[in-house]
Coordinates of C-alpha atoms and ligand atoms in Angstrom, one line a residue:
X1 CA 12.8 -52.8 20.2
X2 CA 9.4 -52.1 20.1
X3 CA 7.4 -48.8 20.3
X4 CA 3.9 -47.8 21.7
X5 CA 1.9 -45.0 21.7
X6 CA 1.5 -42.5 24.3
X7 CA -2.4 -42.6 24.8
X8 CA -2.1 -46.4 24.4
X9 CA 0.1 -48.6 26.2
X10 CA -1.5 -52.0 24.3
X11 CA -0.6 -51.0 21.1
X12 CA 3.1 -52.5 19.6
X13 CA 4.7 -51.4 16.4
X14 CA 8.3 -52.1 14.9
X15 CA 10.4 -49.3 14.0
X16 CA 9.5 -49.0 10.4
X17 CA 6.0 -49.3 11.0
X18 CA 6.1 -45.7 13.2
X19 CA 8.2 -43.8 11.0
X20 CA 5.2 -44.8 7.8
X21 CA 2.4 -44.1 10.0
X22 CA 4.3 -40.9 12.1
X23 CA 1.1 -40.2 14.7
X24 CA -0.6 -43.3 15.8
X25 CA -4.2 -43.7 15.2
X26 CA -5.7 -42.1 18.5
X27 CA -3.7 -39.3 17.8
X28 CA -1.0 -40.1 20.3
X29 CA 2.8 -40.0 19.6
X30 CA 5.3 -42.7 19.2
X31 CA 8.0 -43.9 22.2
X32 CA 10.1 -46.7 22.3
X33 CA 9.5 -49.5 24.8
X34 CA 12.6 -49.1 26.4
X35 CA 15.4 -47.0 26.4
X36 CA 18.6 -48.6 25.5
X37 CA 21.7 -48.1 27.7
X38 CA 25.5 -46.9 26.7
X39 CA 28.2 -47.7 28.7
X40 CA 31.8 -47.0 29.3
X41 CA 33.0 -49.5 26.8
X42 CA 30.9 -47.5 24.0
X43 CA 31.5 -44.2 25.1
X44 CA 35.6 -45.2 24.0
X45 CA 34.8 -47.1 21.0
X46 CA 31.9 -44.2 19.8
X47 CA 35.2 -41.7 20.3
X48 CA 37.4 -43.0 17.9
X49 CA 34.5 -42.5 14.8
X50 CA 33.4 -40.1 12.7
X51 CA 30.0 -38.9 12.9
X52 CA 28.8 -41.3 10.5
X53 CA 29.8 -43.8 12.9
X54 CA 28.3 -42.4 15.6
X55 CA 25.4 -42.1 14.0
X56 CA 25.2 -45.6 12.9
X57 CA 25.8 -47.1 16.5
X58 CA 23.1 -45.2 18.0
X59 CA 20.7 -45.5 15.1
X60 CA 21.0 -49.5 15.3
X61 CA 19.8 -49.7 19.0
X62 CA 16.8 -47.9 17.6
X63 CA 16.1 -49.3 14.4
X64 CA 16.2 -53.3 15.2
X65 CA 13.9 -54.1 12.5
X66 CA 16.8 -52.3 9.8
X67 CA 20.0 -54.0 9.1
X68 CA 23.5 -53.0 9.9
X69 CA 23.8 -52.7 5.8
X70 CA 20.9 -50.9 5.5
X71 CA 21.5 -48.4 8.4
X72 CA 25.1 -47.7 7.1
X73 CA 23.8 -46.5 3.7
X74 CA 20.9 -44.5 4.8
X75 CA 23.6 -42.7 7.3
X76 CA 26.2 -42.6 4.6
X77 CA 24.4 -40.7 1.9
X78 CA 22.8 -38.2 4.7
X79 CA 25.7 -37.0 6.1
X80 CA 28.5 -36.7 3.5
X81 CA 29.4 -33.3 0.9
X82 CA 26.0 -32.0 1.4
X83 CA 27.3 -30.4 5.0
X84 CA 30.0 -28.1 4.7
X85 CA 31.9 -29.1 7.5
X86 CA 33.8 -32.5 7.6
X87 CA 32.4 -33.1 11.0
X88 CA 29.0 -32.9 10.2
X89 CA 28.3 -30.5 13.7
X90 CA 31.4 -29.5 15.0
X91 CA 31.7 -27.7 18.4
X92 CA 33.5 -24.4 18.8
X93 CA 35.1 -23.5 22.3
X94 CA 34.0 -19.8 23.0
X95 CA 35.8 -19.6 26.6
X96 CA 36.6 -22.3 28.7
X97 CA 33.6 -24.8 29.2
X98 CA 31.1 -23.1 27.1
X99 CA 31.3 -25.0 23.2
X100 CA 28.8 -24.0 20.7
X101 CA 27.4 -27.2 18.6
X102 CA 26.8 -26.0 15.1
X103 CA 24.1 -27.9 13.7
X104 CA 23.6 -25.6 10.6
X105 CA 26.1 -27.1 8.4
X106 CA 23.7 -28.5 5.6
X107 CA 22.3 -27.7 2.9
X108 CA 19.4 -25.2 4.3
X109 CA 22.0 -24.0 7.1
X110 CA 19.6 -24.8 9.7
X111 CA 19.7 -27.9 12.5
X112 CA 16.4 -29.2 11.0
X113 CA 19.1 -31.0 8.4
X114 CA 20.6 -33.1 10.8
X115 CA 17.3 -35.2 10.9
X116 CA 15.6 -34.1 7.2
X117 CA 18.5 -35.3 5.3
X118 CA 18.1 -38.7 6.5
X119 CA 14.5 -38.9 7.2
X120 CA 13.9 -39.9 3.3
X121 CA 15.9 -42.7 3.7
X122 CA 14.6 -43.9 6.7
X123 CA 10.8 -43.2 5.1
X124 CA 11.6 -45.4 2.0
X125 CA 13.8 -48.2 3.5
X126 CA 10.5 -48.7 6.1
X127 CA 7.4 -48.4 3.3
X128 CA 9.5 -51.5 1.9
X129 CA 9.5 -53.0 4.9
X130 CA 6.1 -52.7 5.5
X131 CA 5.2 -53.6 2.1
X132 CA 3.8 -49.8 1.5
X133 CA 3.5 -49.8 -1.9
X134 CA 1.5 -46.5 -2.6
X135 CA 3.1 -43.2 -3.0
X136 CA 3.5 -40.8 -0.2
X137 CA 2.6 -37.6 0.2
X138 CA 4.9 -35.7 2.6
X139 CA 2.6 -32.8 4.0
X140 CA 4.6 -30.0 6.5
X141 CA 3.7 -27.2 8.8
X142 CA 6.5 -24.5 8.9
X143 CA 7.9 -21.7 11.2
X144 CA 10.4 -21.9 8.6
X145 CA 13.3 -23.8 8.6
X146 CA 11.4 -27.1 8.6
X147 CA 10.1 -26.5 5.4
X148 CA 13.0 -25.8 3.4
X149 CA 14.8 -29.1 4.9
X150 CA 12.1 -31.0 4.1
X151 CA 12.2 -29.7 0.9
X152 CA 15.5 -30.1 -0.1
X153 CA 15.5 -33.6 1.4
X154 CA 12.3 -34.9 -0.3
X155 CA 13.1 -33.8 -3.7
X156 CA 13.1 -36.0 -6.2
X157 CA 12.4 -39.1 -4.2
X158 CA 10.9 -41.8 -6.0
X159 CA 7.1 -42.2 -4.9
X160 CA 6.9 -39.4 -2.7
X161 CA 5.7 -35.7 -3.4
X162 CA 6.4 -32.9 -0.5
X163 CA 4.0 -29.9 0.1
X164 CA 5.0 -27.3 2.6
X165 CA 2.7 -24.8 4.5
X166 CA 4.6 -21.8 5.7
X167 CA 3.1 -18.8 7.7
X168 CA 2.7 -15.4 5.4
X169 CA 4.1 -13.1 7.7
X170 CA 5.8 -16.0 10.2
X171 CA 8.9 -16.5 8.2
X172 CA 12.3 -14.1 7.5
X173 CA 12.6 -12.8 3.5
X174 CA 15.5 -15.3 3.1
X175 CA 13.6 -18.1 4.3
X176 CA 10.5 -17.3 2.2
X177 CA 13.3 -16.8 -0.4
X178 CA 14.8 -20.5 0.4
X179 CA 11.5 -22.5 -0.2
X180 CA 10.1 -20.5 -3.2
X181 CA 12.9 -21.3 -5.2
X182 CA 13.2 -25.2 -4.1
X183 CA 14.4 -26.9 -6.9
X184 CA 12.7 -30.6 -7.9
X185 CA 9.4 -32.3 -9.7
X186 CA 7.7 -33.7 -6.7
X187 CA 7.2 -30.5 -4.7
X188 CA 4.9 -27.6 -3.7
X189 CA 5.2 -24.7 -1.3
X190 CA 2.1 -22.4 -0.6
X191 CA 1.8 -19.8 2.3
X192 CA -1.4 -19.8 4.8
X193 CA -2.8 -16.7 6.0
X194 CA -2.0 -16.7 9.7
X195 CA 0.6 -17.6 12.1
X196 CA 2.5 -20.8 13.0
X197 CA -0.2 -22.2 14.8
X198 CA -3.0 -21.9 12.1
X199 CA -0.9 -23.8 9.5
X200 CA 0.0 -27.0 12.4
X201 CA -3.3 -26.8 13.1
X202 CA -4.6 -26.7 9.4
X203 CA -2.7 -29.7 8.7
X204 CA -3.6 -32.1 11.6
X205 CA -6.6 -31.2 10.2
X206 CA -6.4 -33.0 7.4
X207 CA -4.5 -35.8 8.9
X208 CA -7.8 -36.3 10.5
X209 CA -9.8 -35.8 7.7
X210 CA -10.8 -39.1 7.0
X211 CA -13.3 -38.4 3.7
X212 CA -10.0 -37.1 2.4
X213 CA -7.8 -39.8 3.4
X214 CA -9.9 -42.8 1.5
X215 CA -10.3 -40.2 -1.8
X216 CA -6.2 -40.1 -1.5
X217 CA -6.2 -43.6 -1.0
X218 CA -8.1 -44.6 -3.7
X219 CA -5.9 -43.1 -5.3
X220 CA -2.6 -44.7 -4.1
X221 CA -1.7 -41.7 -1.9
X222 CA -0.8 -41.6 1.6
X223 CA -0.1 -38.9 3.5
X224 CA 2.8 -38.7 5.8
X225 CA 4.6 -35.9 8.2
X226 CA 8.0 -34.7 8.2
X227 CA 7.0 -32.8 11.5
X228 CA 9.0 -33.7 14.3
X229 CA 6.1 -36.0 15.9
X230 CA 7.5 -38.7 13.4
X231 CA 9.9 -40.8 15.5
X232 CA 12.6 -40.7 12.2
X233 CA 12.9 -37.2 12.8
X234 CA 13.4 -37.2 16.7
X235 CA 15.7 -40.4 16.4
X236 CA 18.8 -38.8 14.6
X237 CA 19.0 -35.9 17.0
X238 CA 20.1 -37.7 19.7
X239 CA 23.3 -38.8 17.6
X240 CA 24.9 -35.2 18.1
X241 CA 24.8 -34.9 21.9
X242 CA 27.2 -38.0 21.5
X243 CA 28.9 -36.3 19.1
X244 CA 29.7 -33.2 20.8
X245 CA 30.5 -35.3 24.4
X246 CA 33.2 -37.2 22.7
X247 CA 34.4 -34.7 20.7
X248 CA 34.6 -32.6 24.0
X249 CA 36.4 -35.8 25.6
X250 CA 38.9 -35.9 22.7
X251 CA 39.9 -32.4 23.1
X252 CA 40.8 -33.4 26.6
X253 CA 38.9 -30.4 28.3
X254 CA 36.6 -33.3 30.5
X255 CA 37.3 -37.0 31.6
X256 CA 34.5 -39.5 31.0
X257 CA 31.7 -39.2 33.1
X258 CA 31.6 -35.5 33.9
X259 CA 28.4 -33.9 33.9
X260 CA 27.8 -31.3 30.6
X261 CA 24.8 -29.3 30.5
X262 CA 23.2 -28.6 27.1
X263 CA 21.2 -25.3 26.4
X264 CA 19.0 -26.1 23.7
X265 CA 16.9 -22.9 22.2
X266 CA 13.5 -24.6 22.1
X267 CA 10.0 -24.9 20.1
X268 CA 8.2 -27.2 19.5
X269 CA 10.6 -29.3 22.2
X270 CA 12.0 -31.6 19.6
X271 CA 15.8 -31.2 19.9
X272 CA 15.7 -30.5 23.5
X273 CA 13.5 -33.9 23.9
X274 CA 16.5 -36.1 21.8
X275 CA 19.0 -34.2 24.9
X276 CA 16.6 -36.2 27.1
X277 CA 16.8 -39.6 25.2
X278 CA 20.5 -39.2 25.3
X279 CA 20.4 -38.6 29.0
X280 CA 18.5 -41.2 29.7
X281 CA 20.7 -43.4 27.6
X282 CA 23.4 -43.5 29.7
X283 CA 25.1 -39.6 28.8
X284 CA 26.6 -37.8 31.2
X285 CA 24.3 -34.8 30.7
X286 CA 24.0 -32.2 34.0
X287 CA 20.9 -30.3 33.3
X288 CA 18.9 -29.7 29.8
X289 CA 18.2 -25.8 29.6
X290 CA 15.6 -25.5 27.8
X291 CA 15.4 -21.9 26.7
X292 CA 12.7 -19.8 24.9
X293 CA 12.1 -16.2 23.5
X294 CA 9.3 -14.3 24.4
X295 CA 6.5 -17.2 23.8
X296 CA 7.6 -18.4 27.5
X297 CA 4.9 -20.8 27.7
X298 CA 7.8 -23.8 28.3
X299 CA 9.6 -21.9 30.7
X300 CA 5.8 -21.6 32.9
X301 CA 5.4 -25.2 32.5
X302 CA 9.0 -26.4 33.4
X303 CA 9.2 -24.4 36.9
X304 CA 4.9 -24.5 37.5
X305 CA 4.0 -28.1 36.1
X306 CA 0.8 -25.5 34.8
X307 CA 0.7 -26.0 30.8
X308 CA -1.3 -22.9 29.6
X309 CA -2.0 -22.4 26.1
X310 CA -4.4 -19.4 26.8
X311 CA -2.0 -16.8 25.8
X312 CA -1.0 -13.9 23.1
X313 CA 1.9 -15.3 20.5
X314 CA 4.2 -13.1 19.9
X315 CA 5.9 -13.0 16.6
X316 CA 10.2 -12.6 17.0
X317 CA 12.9 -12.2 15.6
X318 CA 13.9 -16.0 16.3
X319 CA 10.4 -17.1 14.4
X320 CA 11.6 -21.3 14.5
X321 CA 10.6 -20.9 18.4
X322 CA 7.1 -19.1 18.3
X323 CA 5.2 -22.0 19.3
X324 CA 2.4 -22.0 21.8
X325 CA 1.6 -26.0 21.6
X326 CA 4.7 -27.7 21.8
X327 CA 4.1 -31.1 19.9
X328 CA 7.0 -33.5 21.8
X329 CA 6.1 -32.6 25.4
X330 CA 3.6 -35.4 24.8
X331 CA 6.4 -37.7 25.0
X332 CA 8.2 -36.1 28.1
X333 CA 5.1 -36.4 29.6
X334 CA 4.8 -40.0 29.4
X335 CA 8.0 -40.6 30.3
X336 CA 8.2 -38.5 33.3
X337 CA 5.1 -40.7 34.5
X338 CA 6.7 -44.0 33.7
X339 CA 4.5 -44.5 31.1
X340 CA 1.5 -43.8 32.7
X341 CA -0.8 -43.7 29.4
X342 CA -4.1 -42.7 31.1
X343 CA -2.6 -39.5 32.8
X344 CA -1.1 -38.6 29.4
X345 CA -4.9 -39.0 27.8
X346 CA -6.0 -36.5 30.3
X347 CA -3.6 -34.0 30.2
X348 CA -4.2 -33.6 26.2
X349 CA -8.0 -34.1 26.8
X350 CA -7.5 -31.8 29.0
X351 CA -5.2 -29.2 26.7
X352 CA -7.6 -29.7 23.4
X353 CA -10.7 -29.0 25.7
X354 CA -9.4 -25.9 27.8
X355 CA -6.3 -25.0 26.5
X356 CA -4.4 -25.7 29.8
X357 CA -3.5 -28.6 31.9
X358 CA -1.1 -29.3 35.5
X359 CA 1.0 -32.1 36.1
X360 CA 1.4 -33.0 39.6
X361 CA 3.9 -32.6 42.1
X362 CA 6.0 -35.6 42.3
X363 CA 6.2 -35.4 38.0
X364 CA 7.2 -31.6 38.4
X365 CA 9.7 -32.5 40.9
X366 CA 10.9 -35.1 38.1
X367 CA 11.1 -32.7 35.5
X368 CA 13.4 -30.3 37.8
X369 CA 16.3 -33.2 38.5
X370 CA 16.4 -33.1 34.8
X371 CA 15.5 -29.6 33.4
X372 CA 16.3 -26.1 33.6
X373 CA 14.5 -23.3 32.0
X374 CA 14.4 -19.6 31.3
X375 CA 13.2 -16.9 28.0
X376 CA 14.8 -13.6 26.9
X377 CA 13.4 -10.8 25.0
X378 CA 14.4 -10.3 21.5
X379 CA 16.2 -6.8 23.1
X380 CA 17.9 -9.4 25.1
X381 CA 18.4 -11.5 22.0
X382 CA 20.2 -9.1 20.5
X383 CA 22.2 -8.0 23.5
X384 CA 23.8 -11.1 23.2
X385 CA 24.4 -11.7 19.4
X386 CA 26.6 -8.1 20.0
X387 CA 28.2 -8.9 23.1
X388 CA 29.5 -12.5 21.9
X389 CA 30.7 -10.7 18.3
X390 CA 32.6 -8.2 20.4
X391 CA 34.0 -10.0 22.7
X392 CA 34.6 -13.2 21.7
X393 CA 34.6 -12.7 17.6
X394 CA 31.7 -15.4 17.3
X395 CA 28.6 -14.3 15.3
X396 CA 25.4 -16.1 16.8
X397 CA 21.8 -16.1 14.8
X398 CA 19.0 -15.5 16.7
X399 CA 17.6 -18.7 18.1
X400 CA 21.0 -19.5 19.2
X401 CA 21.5 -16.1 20.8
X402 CA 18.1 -16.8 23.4
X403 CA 20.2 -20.4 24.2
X404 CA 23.2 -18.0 24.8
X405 CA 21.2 -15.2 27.0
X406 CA 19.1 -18.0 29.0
X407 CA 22.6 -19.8 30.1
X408 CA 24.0 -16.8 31.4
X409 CA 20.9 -15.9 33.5
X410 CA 21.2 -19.7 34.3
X411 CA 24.5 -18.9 35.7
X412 CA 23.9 -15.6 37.8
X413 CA 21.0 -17.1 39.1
X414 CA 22.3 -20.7 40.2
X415 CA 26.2 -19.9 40.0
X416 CA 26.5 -23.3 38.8
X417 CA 29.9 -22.7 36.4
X418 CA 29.5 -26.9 35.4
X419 CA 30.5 -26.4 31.7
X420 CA 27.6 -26.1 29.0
X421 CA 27.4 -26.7 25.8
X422 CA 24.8 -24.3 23.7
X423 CA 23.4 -25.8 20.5
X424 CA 23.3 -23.6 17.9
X425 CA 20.5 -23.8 15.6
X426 CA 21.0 -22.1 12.5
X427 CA 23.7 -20.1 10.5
X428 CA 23.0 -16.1 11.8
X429 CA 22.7 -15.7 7.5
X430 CA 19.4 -17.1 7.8
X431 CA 18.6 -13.6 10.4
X432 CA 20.7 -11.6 8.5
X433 CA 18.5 -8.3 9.5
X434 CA 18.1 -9.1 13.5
X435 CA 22.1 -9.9 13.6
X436 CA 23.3 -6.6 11.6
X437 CA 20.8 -5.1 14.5
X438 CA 22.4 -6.6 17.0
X439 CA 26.2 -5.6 16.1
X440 CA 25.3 -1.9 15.3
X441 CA 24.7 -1.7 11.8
X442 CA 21.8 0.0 10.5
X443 CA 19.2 -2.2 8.3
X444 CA 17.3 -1.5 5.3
X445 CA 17.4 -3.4 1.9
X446 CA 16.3 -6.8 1.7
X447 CA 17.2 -10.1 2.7
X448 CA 19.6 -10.8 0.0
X449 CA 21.4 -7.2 0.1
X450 CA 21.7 -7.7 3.7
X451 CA 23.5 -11.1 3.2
X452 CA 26.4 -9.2 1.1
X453 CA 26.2 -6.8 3.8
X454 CA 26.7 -8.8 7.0
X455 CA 29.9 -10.6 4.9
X456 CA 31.6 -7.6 4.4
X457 CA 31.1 -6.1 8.4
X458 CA 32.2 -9.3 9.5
X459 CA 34.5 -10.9 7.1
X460 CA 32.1 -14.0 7.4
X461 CA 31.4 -15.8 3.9
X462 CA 28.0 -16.7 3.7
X463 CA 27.2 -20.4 3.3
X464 CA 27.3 -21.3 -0.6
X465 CA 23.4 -22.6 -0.2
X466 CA 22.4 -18.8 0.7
X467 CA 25.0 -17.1 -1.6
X468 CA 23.4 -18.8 -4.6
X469 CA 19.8 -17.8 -3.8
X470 CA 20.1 -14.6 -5.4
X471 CA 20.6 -16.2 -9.2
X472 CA 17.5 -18.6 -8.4
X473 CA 14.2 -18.2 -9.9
X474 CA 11.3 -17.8 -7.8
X475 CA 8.6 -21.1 -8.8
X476 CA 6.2 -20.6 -5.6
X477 CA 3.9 -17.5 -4.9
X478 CA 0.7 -18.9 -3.8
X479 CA -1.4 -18.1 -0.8
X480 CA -4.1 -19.2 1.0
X481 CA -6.5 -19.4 3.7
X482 CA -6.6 -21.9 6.6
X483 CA -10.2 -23.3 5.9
X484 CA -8.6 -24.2 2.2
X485 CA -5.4 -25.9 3.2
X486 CA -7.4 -29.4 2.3
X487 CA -8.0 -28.2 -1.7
X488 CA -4.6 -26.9 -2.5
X489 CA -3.5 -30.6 -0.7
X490 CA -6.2 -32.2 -3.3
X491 CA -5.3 -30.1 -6.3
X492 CA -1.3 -30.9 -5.6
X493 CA -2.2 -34.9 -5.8
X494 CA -5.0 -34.9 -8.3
X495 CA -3.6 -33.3 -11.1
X496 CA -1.3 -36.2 -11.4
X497 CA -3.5 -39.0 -10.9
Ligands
PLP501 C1 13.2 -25.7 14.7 C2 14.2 -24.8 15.3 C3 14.3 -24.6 16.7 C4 13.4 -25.3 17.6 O1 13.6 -26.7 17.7 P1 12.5 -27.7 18.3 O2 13.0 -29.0 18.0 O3 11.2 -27.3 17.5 O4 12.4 -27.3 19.7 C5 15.3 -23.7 17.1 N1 16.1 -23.0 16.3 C6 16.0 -23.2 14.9 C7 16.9 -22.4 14.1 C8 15.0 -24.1 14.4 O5 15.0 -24.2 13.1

């Protein structure tokens, strides 16, 4: 298996070399060559494992250049008593033929786990590989939970060091709470002035800062990105569509090859984009819904083909999804036009000059056999976190709630009652304000009180991880502007050299 990047199609690179390097030098992202394909016989065998086995089988079409040995260990000490549930994400049946697929089981209770708790593996297994022997800097943009799995997966890792960039007014209390307290010796955690945007673009700044880079790498440092543009990130996300399809088949509510749709709250178009991998692989997904709150600029670009940057961001009260430049369309992009590497180069071009670029016809036409789309409010939001707690005794968080809303307008709309799985993104005590909102109980206090509070309406137990936040010391307080992200990076590294 090889991999290329999207704004060059002459450019060949094993799997370890793309997760070291995450963007490739022109700036493009990295795909594989091919896309393997599962079939019938794999689908049973995949059944009758756990999700570490799962895991492992699609991992190895992926990761040729790793061995079976190698793969098995990095999956095994990812996914074992670090998630609170034995399954890793288990699926819960609301009413028949609509499953929610917890990914939030983990340490920092959001989906960003499934991939952040084996991305350090991954990253250290490959800089052998590659004979990498300087240290690594891990550098992160945040719209929150990103951050805090990074964090919490980076610590302590020999040779590395992990600094995270979060948005000062971008982020809920308890996140904020979450990464100022991160345990470990190797990490940092500073807030920009600003919103999402200014910190992702503050840091591909200084990816591209080359003065910066050689001063780094004279001192053995190389900087590296947890983002989801790194292939070891988007990789493990495709393990839990499997997962969820066979646990579905096991429970016997659908045979083999009947379609499932997935409604995937979306941002920066990561998870949604490993629902398209797996599709593509061979699993019987019906549509991917991809749905977003109130910055809709995915939902214009799935029905138009019109990508239009040009617009006010909103902040919400589902923060992981206000994004206005989703990184991984890049790769749907170039896969939509079989790889057409030129047409990729001009759309971006085309996005970094004027904010806005159109795909054509036949690719939009491509994108609707494959995609559905829609956006809700955050009224709508929490219309549905209320309506699913009273009626079906399930408590949603926020980003999960927009998947829930967008299905059911999905459903009015097309009437199409194929049954849907919605992923659910994060544990709703990570919201903990929004959700009492949305089930009637009136807010104030702060993100900690409000934890205490949402257990006792509901009788739901926190997850241990957030419980124990309020006996943790706060470490990280400091701020600054976007035009200084590239000193605090400095200061972090030089200290120690
Ligand atoms: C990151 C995140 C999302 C968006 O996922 P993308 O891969 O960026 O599309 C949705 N919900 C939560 C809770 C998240 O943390």
């Amino acid at each position: 298996m090889h991999y290329i990047s999207t704004r060059n199609r002459n450019t060949h690179y094993n799997a370890a070399e793309v997760i070291c390097r995450g963007l490739s030098r022109e700036g493009g992202l990295f795909v594989p060559d091919k896309i393997p394909v599962f079939h019938e016989s794999d689908f049973h065998a995949m059944c009758r494992m756990d999700y570490r086995g799962r895991a492992a089988k699609i991992l190895e079409l992926f990761l040729t250049d790793f061995t079976t040995d190698e793969i098995e260990s990095a999956v095994a000490s990812a996914y074992s008593v670090n998630f609170d549930s034995r399954e890793i994400t288990p699926i819960h049946e609301i009413m028949d033929g609509v499953w929610f697929l917890e990914l939030w089981h983990g340490p920092t209770c959001a989906f960003k786990d499934i991939a952040l708790q084996i991305l350090p593996h991954l990253l250290t297994k490959s800089m052998e590989k590659t004979c990498e022997n300087r240290n690594v800097c891990i550098l992160v943009a945040t719209s929150g939970d990103t951050g805090k799995a990074a964090l919490e997966g980076f610590r302590d890792v020999p040779h590395t060091k992990i600094l995270v960039f979060y948005p000062k007014d971008g982020v809920s209390d308890i996140q904020q709470l979450q990464m100022q307290t991160q345990f470990g010796e190797n990490v940092a955690v500073c807030s920009v002035t600003g919103n999402f945007d200014d910190a992702q673009s503050g840091v591909k700044g200084i990816f591209s800062d080359l003065y910066l880079r050689q001063e780094l790498d004279k001192n053995d440092w190389f900087l590296s990105s947890a983002n989801s543009i790194n292939w070891g990130r988007l990789l493990p996300q495709i393990v839990y569509y499997f997962s969820a399809y066979c646990d579905i088949l096991n429970s016997g509510a659908v045979h083999l090859g009947v379609p499932i749709h997935f409604c995937v709250p979306t941002g920066n178009f990561g998870d949604i984009l490993a629902g398209f991998y797996a599709k593509s692989m061979g699993l019987p997904i019906g549509k991917l819904i991809c749905a977003s709150n109130q910055n809709d600029v995915l939902t214009e670009f799935l029905s138009t083909g019109r990508y239009d940057r040009r617009r006010p961001f909103y902040t919400t009260i589902s923060p992981s999804m206000d994004i206005l430049v989703s990184s991984n369309l890049e790769r749907l992009l170039f896969h939509i036009t079989s790889g057409n590497t030129e047409k990729v180069c001009d759309y971006m071009e085309s996005l970094a000059k004027t904010g806005a670029y159109k795909i054509s016809p036949r690719h939009l036409a491509n994108i609707h056999s494959i995609f559905s789309c829609g956006s809700c409010s955050d009224e709508q939001t929490k219309e549905g976190i209320g309506e699913v707690w009273r009626n079906f005794g399930y408590l949603m968080d926020t980003h999960t709630a927009v998947a829930y809303k967008v299905l059911q307008d999905y459903r009015v709309r097309t009437r199409d009652q194929t049954p849907c799985v919605v992923v659910s993104t994060a544990s709703p005590y990570k919201f903990t304000a929004a959700v009492l909102d949305a089930i009637g109980v009136p807010v104030e206090g702060n993100g900690l009180d409000l934890i205490e509070r949402l257990e006792d309406e509901t009788g739901i137990v926190a997850p241990e991880p957030l419980r124990v936040l309020r006996s943790r010391k706060i470490r990280f307080t400091d701020n600054t502007e976007k035009e200084n992200m590239s000193k605090v990076v400095k200061s972090f590294l030089i200290q120690t050299l």
